[in-house]
Tab-separated table of C-alpha atoms and ligand atoms in Angstrom:
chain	number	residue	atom	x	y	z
F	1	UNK	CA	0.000	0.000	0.000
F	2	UNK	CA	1.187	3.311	-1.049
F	3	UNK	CA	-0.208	6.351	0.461
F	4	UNK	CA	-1.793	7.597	-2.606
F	5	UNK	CA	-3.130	5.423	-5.407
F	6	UNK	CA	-2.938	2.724	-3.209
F	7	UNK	CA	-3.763	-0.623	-5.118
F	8	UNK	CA	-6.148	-2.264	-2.622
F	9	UNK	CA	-8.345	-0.484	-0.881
F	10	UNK	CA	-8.705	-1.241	2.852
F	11	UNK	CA	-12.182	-1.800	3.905
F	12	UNK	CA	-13.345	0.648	6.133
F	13	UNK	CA	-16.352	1.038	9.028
F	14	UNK	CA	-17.908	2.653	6.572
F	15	UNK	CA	-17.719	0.037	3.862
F	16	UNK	CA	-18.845	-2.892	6.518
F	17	UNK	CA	-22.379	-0.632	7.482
F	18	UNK	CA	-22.996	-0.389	3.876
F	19	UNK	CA	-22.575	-3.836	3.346
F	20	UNK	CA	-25.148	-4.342	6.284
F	21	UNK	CA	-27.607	-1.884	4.397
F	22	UNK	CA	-27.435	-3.498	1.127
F	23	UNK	CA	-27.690	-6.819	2.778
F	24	UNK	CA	-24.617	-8.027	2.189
F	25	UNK	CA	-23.163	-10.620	4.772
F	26	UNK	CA	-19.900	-10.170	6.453
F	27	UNK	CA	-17.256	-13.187	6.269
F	28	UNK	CA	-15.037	-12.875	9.387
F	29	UNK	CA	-12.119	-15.432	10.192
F	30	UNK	CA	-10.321	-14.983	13.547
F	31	UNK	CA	-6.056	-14.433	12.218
F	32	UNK	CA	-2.996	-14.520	14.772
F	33	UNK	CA	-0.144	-14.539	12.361
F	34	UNK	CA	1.007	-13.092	9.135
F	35	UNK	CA	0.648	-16.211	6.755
F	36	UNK	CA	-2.390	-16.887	7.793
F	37	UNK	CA	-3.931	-13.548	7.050
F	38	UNK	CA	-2.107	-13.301	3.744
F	39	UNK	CA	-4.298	-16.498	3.271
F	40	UNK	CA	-7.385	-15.132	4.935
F	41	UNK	CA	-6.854	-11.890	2.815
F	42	UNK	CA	-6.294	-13.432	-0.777
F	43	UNK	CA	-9.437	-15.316	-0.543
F	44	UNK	CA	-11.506	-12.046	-0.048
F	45	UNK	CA	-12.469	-12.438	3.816
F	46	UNK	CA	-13.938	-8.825	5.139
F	47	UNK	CA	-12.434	-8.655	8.823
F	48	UNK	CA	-9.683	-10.049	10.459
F	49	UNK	CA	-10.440	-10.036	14.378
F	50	UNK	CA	-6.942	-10.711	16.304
F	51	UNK	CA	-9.011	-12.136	18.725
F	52	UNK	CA	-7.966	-13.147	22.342
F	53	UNK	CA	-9.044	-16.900	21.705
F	54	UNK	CA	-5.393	-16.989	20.714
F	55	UNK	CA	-4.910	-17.698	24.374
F	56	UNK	CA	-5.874	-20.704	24.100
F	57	UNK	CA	-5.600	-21.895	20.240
F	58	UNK	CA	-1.655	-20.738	19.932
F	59	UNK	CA	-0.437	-20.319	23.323
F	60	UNK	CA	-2.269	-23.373	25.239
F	61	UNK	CA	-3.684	-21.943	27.657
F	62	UNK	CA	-7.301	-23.255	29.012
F	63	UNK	CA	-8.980	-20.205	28.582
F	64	UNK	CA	-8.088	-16.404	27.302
F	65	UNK	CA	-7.743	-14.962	30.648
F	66	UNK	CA	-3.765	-15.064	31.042
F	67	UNK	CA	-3.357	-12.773	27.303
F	68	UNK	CA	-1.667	-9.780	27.878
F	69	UNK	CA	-2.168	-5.954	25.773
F	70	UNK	CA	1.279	-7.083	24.869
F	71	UNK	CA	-0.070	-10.583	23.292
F	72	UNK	CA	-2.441	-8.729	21.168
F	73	UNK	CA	0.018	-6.090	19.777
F	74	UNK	CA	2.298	-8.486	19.206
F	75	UNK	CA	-0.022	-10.921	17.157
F	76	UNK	CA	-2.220	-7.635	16.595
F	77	UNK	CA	1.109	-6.366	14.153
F	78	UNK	CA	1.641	-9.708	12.664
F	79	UNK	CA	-1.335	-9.806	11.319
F	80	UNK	CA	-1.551	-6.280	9.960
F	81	UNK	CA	1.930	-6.462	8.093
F	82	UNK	CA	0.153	-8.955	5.178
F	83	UNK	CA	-4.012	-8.246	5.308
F	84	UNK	CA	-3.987	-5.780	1.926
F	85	UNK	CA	-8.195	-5.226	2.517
F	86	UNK	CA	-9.753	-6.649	4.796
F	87	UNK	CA	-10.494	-4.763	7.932
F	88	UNK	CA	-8.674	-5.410	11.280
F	89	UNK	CA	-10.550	-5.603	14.596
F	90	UNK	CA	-8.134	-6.371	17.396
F	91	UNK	CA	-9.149	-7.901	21.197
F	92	UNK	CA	-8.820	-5.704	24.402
F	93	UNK	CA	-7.658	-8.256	26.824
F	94	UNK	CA	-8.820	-9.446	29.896
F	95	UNK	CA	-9.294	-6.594	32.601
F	96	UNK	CA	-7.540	-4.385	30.431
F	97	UNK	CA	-10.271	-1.658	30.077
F	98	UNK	CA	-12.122	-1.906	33.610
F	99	UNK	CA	-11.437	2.088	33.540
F	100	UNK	CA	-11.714	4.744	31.179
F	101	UNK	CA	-8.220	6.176	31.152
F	102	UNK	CA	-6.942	2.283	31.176
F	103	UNK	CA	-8.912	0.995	28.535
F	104	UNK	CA	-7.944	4.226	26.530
F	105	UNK	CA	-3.746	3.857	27.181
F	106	UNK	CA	-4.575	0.029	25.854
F	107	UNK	CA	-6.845	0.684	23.097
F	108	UNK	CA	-4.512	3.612	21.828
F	109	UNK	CA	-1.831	0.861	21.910
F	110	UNK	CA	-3.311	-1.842	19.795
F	111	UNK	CA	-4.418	1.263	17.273
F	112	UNK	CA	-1.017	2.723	17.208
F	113	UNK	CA	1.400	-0.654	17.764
F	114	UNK	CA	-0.357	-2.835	15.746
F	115	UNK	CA	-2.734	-1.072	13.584
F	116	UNK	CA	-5.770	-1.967	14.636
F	117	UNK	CA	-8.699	-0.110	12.883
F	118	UNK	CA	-10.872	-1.248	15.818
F	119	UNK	CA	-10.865	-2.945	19.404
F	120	UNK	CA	-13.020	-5.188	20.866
F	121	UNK	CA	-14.383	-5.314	24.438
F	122	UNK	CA	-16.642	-7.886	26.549
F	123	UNK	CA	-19.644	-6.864	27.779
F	124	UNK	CA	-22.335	-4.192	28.517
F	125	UNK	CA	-19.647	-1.472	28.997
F	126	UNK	CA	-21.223	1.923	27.174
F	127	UNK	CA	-19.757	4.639	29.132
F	128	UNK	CA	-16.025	2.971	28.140
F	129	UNK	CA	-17.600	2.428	24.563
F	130	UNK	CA	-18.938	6.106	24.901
F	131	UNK	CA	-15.595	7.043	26.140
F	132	UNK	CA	-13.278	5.141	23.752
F	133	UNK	CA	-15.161	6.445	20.546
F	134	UNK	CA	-14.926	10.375	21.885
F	135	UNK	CA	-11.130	9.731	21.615
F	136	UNK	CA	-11.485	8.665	18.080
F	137	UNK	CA	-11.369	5.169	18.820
F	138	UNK	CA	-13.909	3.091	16.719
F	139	UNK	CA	-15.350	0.186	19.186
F	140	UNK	CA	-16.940	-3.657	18.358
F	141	UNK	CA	-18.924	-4.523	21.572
F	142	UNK	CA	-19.326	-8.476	22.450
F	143	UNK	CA	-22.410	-9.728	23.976
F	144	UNK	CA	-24.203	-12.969	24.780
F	145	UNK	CA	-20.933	-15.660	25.982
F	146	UNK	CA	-18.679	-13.805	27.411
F	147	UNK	CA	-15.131	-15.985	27.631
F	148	UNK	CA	-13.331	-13.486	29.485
F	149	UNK	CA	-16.158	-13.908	32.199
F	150	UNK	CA	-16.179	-17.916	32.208
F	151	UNK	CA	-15.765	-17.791	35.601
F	152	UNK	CA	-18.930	-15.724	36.768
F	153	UNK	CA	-20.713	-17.453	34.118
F	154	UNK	CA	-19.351	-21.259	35.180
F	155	UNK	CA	-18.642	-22.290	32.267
F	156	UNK	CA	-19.092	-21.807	28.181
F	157	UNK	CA	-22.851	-21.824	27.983
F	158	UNK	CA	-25.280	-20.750	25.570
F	159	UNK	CA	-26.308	-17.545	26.490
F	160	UNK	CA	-29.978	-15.553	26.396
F	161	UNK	CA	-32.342	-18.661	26.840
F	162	UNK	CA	-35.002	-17.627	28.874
F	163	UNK	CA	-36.724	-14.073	28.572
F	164	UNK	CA	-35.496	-11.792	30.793
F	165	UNK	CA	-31.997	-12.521	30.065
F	166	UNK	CA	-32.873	-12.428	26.118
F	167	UNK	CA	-34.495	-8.844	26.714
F	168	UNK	CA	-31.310	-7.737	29.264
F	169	UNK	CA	-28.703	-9.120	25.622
F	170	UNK	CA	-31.173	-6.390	23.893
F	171	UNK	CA	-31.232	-3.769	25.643
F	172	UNK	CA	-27.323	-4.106	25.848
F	173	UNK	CA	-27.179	-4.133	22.161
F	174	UNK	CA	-29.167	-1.001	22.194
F	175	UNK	CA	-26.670	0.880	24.674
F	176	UNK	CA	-23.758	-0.249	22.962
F	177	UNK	CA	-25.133	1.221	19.650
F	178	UNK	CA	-26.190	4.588	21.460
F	179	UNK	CA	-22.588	4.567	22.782
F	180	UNK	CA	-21.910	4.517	19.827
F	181	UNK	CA	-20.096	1.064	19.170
F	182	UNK	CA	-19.689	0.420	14.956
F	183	UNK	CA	-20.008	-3.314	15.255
F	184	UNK	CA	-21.204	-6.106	17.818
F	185	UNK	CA	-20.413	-9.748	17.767
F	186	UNK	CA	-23.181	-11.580	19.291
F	187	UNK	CA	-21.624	-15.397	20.666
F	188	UNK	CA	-23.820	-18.540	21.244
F	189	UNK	CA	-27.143	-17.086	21.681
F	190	UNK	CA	-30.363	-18.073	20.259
F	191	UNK	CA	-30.524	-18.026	16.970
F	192	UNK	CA	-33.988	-16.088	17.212
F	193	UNK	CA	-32.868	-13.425	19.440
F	194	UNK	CA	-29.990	-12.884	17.161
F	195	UNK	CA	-32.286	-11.933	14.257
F	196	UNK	CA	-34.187	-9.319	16.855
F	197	UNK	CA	-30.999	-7.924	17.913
F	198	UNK	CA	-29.528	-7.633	14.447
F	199	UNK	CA	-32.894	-6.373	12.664
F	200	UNK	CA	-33.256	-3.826	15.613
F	201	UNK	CA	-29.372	-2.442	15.273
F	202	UNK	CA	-28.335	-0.327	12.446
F	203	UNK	CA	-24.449	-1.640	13.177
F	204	UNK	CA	-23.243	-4.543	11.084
F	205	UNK	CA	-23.656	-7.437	14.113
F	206	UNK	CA	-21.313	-10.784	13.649
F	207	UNK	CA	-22.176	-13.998	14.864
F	208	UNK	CA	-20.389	-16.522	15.943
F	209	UNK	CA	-23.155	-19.567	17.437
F	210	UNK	CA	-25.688	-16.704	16.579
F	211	UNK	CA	-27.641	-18.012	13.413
F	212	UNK	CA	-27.721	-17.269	9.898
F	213	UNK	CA	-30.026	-13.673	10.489
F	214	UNK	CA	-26.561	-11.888	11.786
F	215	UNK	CA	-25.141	-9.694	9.376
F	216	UNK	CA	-22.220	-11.245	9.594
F	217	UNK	CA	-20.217	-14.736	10.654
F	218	UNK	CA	-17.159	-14.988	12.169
F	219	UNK	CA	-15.228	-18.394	13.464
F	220	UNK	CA	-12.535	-19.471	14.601
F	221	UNK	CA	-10.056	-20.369	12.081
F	222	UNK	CA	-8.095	-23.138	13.756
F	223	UNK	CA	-11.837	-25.097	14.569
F	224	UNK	CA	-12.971	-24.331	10.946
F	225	UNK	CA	-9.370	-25.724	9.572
F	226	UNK	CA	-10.278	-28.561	12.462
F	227	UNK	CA	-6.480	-28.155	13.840
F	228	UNK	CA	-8.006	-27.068	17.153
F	229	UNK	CA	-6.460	-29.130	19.830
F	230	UNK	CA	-9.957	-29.354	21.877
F	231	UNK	CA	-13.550	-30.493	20.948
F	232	UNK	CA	-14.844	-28.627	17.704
F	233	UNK	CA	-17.624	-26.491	18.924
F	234	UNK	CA	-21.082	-27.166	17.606
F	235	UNK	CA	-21.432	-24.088	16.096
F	236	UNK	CA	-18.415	-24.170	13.830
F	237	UNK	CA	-17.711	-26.580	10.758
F	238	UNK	CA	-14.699	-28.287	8.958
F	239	UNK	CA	-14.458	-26.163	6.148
F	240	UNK	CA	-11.108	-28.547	5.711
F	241	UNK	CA	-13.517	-31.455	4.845
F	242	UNK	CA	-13.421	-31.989	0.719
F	243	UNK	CA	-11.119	-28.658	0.191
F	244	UNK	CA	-8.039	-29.121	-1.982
F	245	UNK	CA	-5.915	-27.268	1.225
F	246	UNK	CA	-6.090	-24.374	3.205
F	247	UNK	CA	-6.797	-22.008	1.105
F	248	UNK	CA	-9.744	-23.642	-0.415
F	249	UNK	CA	-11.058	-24.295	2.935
F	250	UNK	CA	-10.809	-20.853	3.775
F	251	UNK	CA	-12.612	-19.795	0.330
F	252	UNK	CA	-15.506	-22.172	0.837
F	253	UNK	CA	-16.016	-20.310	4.481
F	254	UNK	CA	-16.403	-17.074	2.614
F	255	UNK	CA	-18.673	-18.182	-0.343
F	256	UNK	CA	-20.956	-19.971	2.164
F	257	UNK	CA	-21.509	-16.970	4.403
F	258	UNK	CA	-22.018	-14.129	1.766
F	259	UNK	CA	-24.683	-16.775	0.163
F	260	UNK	CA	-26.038	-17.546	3.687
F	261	UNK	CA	-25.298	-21.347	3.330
F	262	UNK	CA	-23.296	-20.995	6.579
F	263	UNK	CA	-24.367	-21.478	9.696
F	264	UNK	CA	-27.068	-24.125	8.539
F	265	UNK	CA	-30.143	-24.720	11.189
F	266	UNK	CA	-27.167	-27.370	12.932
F	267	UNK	CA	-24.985	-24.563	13.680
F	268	UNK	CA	-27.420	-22.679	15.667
F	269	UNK	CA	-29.138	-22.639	19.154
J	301	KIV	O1	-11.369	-14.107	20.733
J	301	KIV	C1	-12.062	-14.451	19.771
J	301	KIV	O2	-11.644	-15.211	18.889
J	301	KIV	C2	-13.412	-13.934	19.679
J	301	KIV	C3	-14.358	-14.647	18.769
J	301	KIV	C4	-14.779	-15.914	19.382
J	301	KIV	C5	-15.503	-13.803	18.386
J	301	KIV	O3	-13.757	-13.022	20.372
């Protein structure tokens, strides 16, 4: 990329809430290194999300509490150095942005160290959404399953079942929006309250265990590639199943979502 008459165009916020008004779905691949996104990239994926799952799918770990800022900036700048378009949403760790001028010295890192064009946060959290974006700092909230909170929740359960906590993921959704969050990924809740939640919102939401209404999907790549060393999570699929390699695997993802083959009824709660 040159800084005029650049060859690809990075996608912007802009370009992924016009994709949500023409009805255009959003393919999404989680990316940790720079071959992979080169990969991930090539085949024409919209958003790269560094995500904090790395925790546990490169470092090991049982869960992605013990990833540091420095993790994601690392793997945050890995990725950045080979995605030509697609648009990079990088993880706020764990208890990284429990206050505003915290989650601002963090979020200000992964935008300036590894060129993040967004971060991502757990949880109903709009006054450090609210906060975040008055710096400049464009925000993707995360509701339903929660991993960083695994250990209030007891486990990694589908989330929003019964009414009042489907009504308390919606009006979450709504604050996040007024705060003024460009993006929400929505994780293993109904597939129903899904659709309300991403009818309702006029920000592009990404599902991941959410149903095929979302505007957009987004998995794991190690579980879709099946080289996760756990159990494959209902939700997901081996894309690696019948592909000619990786990168057909990964181009099969991204044809199935934009036609809304993927997530089938099977994927979904
Ligand atoms: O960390 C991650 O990979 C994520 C996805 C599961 C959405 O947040």
């Amino acid at each position: 990329m040159t800084l005029y008459g650049e060859t690809t165009k990075m996608l912007t916020v802009s370009d992924l809430a016009a994709m949500k008004r023409a009805g255009e779905k959003i393919s999404c691949l989680t990316a940790y290194d720079a071959s992979f996104a080169a990969v991930l990239d090539n085949a024409g994926i919209d958003v790269l999300l560094v995500g904090d799952s790395l925790g546990m799918v490169v470092q090991g770990e049982a869960s992605t509490l013990p990833v540091t800022i420095d993790d994601m900036v690392y793997h945050g700048r890995c990725v950045a150095k080979t995605r030509r378009r697609a648009f990079l949403i990088v993880d706020l760790p764990f208890a990284s942005y429990a206050l505003p001028e915290q989650a601002l010295n963090n979020a200000a890192r992964l935008m300036r160290e590894s060129g993040a064009q967004m971060v991502k946060l757990e949880g109903a959290k709009p006054a450090i959404v609210a906060f975040l974006v008055e710096q400049g700092i464009p925000v993707c909230g995360h509701l339903g399953l929660l991993p960083q909170s695994v250990n209030r929740l007891g486990g990694y359960r589908v989330q929003g079942r019964d009414a009042d906590q489907a009504e308390r993921i919606l009006a979450d959704a709504e604050a996040l929006e007024q705060a003024g969050a460009g993006a929400l990924v929505l994780e293993c809740v109904p597939a129903e309250l899904a659709e309300r939640i991403s009818r309702r919102l006029a920000i592009p939401v990404i599902g991941i265990g959410a149903g095929a209404a979302c505007d957009g999907q987004v998995l794991v790549l190690y579980d879709m590639l099946d080289i996760g060393a756990g159990k494959r999570p209902r939700f997901s699929k081996n894309f690696m199943a019948g592909a000619a390699g990786i990168a057909d695997a990964v181009g099969r993802y991204h044809a199935a979502v934009k036609s809304g083959e993927f997530p089938g009824s099977e994927h979904a709660y």
